[in-house]
Amino acid sequence: MIRVKKIFTKNELCGLEVKGHANSDEHGKDLVCAGVSSIITGGFNALVKDEIEEITLEEGYAKVVVKSDANYSRIVLDVMLTQLLTIEESYPQNINIK
């Protein structure tokens, strides 16, 4: 299962941590994993470099935290979260967001 943890600072979303694999199909054919990977990778590419406090992207793990004054990057995080929530609605057995 993919687990997504929302990271907050002063009740505002400032980061996401994503761990695991969806295991909805065999490796290379897992559409849930592919969808989540696309959202994370595309979202990370859209972030403003100077607004990033911490970023990691590895096999089965991703984490990003943006600075408190990162207005544009916070919007990107909100879009990423909305996309992940959409996948969770269809595949709750493969992705969990907290």
PDB file of C-alpha atoms in Angstrom:
ATOM      1  CA  MET A   1       0.000   0.000   0.000  1.00  0.00           C
ATOM      2  CA  ILE A   2       1.101   3.555  -0.702  1.00  0.00           C
ATOM      3  CA  ARG A   3       0.933   5.759   2.368  1.00  0.00           C
ATOM      4  CA  VAL A   4       0.835   9.517   1.988  1.00  0.00           C
ATOM      5  CA  LYS A   5       1.479  11.715   5.004  1.00  0.00           C
ATOM      6  CA  LYS A   6       0.512  15.379   4.866  1.00  0.00           C
ATOM      7  CA  ILE A   7       2.997  17.667   6.602  1.00  0.00           C
ATOM      8  CA  PHE A   8       1.708  20.878   8.160  1.00  0.00           C
ATOM      9  CA  THR A   9       3.230  24.049   9.569  1.00  0.00           C
ATOM     10  CA  LYS A  10       0.861  26.331  11.456  1.00  0.00           C
ATOM     11  CA  ASN A  11      -2.161  24.441  10.059  1.00  0.00           C
ATOM     12  CA  GLU A  12      -1.002  24.958   6.457  1.00  0.00           C
ATOM     13  CA  LEU A  13       0.109  22.175   4.125  1.00  0.00           C
ATOM     14  CA  CYS A  14       3.859  22.515   3.637  1.00  0.00           C
ATOM     15  CA  GLY A  15       4.869  19.041   2.503  1.00  0.00           C
ATOM     16  CA  LEU A  16       4.088  15.472   1.554  1.00  0.00           C
ATOM     17  CA  GLU A  17       5.776  12.179   2.376  1.00  0.00           C
ATOM     18  CA  VAL A  18       4.948   9.169   0.203  1.00  0.00           C
ATOM     19  CA  LYS A  19       6.045   5.606   1.047  1.00  0.00           C
ATOM     20  CA  GLY A  20       5.485   2.175  -0.388  1.00  0.00           C
ATOM     21  CA  HIS A  21       4.032   0.523  -3.449  1.00  0.00           C
ATOM     22  CA  ALA A  22       0.407   0.073  -4.479  1.00  0.00           C
ATOM     23  CA  ASN A  23       0.765  -3.639  -5.347  1.00  0.00           C
ATOM     24  CA  SER A  24      -2.353  -3.423  -7.509  1.00  0.00           C
ATOM     25  CA  ASP A  25      -0.629  -5.413 -10.268  1.00  0.00           C
ATOM     26  CA  GLU A  26       2.752  -6.928 -11.045  1.00  0.00           C
ATOM     27  CA  HIS A  27       5.804  -4.659 -11.247  1.00  0.00           C
ATOM     28  CA  GLY A  28       5.782  -2.713 -14.485  1.00  0.00           C
ATOM     29  CA  LYS A  29       2.003  -3.036 -14.918  1.00  0.00           C
ATOM     30  CA  ASP A  30       0.824  -1.325 -11.721  1.00  0.00           C
ATOM     31  CA  LEU A  31      -1.290   1.605 -12.900  1.00  0.00           C
ATOM     32  CA  VAL A  32      -1.910   2.963  -9.385  1.00  0.00           C
ATOM     33  CA  CYS A  33       1.829   3.120  -8.712  1.00  0.00           C
ATOM     34  CA  ALA A  34       2.409   4.685 -12.123  1.00  0.00           C
ATOM     35  CA  GLY A  35      -0.258   7.317 -11.489  1.00  0.00           C
ATOM     36  CA  VAL A  36       1.122   8.243  -8.080  1.00  0.00           C
ATOM     37  CA  SER A  37       4.680   8.334  -9.437  1.00  0.00           C
ATOM     38  CA  SER A  38       3.597  10.636 -12.245  1.00  0.00           C
ATOM     39  CA  ILE A  39       1.843  13.010  -9.856  1.00  0.00           C
ATOM     40  CA  ILE A  40       4.828  13.145  -7.508  1.00  0.00           C
ATOM     41  CA  THR A  41       7.472  13.510 -10.209  1.00  0.00           C
ATOM     42  CA  GLY A  42       5.502  16.096 -12.165  1.00  0.00           C
ATOM     43  CA  GLY A  43       4.680  18.002  -8.998  1.00  0.00           C
ATOM     44  CA  PHE A  44       8.289  18.015  -7.858  1.00  0.00           C
ATOM     45  CA  ASN A  45       9.326  19.344 -11.274  1.00  0.00           C
ATOM     46  CA  ALA A  46       6.785  22.187 -10.946  1.00  0.00           C
ATOM     47  CA  LEU A  47       8.082  23.386  -7.565  1.00  0.00           C
ATOM     48  CA  VAL A  48      10.122  26.578  -7.364  1.00  0.00           C
ATOM     49  CA  LYS A  49      13.675  25.576  -6.484  1.00  0.00           C
ATOM     50  CA  ASP A  50      14.236  28.492  -4.083  1.00  0.00           C
ATOM     51  CA  GLU A  51      11.055  27.613  -2.167  1.00  0.00           C
ATOM     52  CA  ILE A  52      12.097  24.022  -1.339  1.00  0.00           C
ATOM     53  CA  GLU A  53      13.352  23.275   2.163  1.00  0.00           C
ATOM     54  CA  GLU A  54      13.762  19.487   1.738  1.00  0.00           C
ATOM     55  CA  ILE A  55      13.245  17.120  -1.174  1.00  0.00           C
ATOM     56  CA  THR A  56      13.896  13.386  -1.706  1.00  0.00           C
ATOM     57  CA  LEU A  57      12.804  11.150  -4.571  1.00  0.00           C
ATOM     58  CA  GLU A  58      13.781   7.466  -4.487  1.00  0.00           C
ATOM     59  CA  GLU A  59      12.274   4.121  -5.416  1.00  0.00           C
ATOM     60  CA  GLY A  60       9.248   3.695  -3.132  1.00  0.00           C
ATOM     61  CA  TYR A  61       9.847   6.938  -1.236  1.00  0.00           C
ATOM     62  CA  ALA A  62       9.345  10.645  -1.839  1.00  0.00           C
ATOM     63  CA  LYS A  63       9.300  13.614   0.484  1.00  0.00           C
ATOM     64  CA  VAL A  64       9.087  17.336  -0.021  1.00  0.00           C
ATOM     65  CA  VAL A  65       8.817  20.210   2.423  1.00  0.00           C
ATOM     66  CA  VAL A  66       8.571  23.787   1.220  1.00  0.00           C
ATOM     67  CA  LYS A  67       9.458  26.988   3.058  1.00  0.00           C
ATOM     68  CA  SER A  68       6.802  28.853   5.014  1.00  0.00           C
ATOM     69  CA  ASP A  69       6.744  31.727   2.499  1.00  0.00           C
ATOM     70  CA  ALA A  70       6.555  29.416  -0.541  1.00  0.00           C
ATOM     71  CA  ASN A  71       3.322  30.714  -2.047  1.00  0.00           C
ATOM     72  CA  TYR A  72       3.583  29.140  -5.519  1.00  0.00           C
ATOM     73  CA  SER A  73       4.966  25.822  -4.281  1.00  0.00           C
ATOM     74  CA  ARG A  74       2.156  25.515  -1.720  1.00  0.00           C
ATOM     75  CA  ILE A  75      -0.319  25.762  -4.595  1.00  0.00           C
ATOM     76  CA  VAL A  76       1.591  22.967  -6.364  1.00  0.00           C
ATOM     77  CA  LEU A  77       1.370  20.844  -3.181  1.00  0.00           C
ATOM     78  CA  ASP A  78      -2.393  21.444  -3.004  1.00  0.00           C
ATOM     79  CA  VAL A  79      -2.786  20.307  -6.621  1.00  0.00           C
ATOM     80  CA  MET A  80      -0.665  17.209  -5.980  1.00  0.00           C
ATOM     81  CA  LEU A  81      -2.745  16.353  -2.912  1.00  0.00           C
ATOM     82  CA  THR A  82      -6.008  16.793  -4.827  1.00  0.00           C
ATOM     83  CA  GLN A  83      -4.749  14.435  -7.540  1.00  0.00           C
ATOM     84  CA  LEU A  84      -3.652  11.845  -4.964  1.00  0.00           C
ATOM     85  CA  LEU A  85      -7.022  12.081  -3.193  1.00  0.00           C
ATOM     86  CA  THR A  86      -8.716  11.373  -6.527  1.00  0.00           C
ATOM     87  CA  ILE A  87      -6.697   8.166  -6.888  1.00  0.00           C
ATOM     88  CA  GLU A  88      -7.485   7.235  -3.275  1.00  0.00           C
ATOM     89  CA  GLU A  89     -11.228   7.542  -3.986  1.00  0.00           C
ATOM     90  CA  SER A  90     -10.969   4.893  -6.706  1.00  0.00           C
ATOM     91  CA  TYR A  91      -8.292   2.680  -5.106  1.00  0.00           C
ATOM     92  CA  PRO A  92      -8.616   2.911  -1.290  1.00  0.00           C
ATOM     93  CA  GLN A  93      -7.105  -0.557  -0.930  1.00  0.00           C
ATOM     94  CA  ASN A  94      -3.883   0.656  -2.605  1.00  0.00           C
ATOM     95  CA  ILE A  95      -3.356   4.212  -1.321  1.00  0.00           C
ATOM     96  CA  ASN A  96      -4.036   5.811   2.048  1.00  0.00           C
ATOM     97  CA  ILE A  97      -3.681   9.528   2.785  1.00  0.00           C
ATOM     98  CA  LYS A  98      -3.419  10.919   6.316  1.00  0.00           C
TER      99      LYS A  98
END
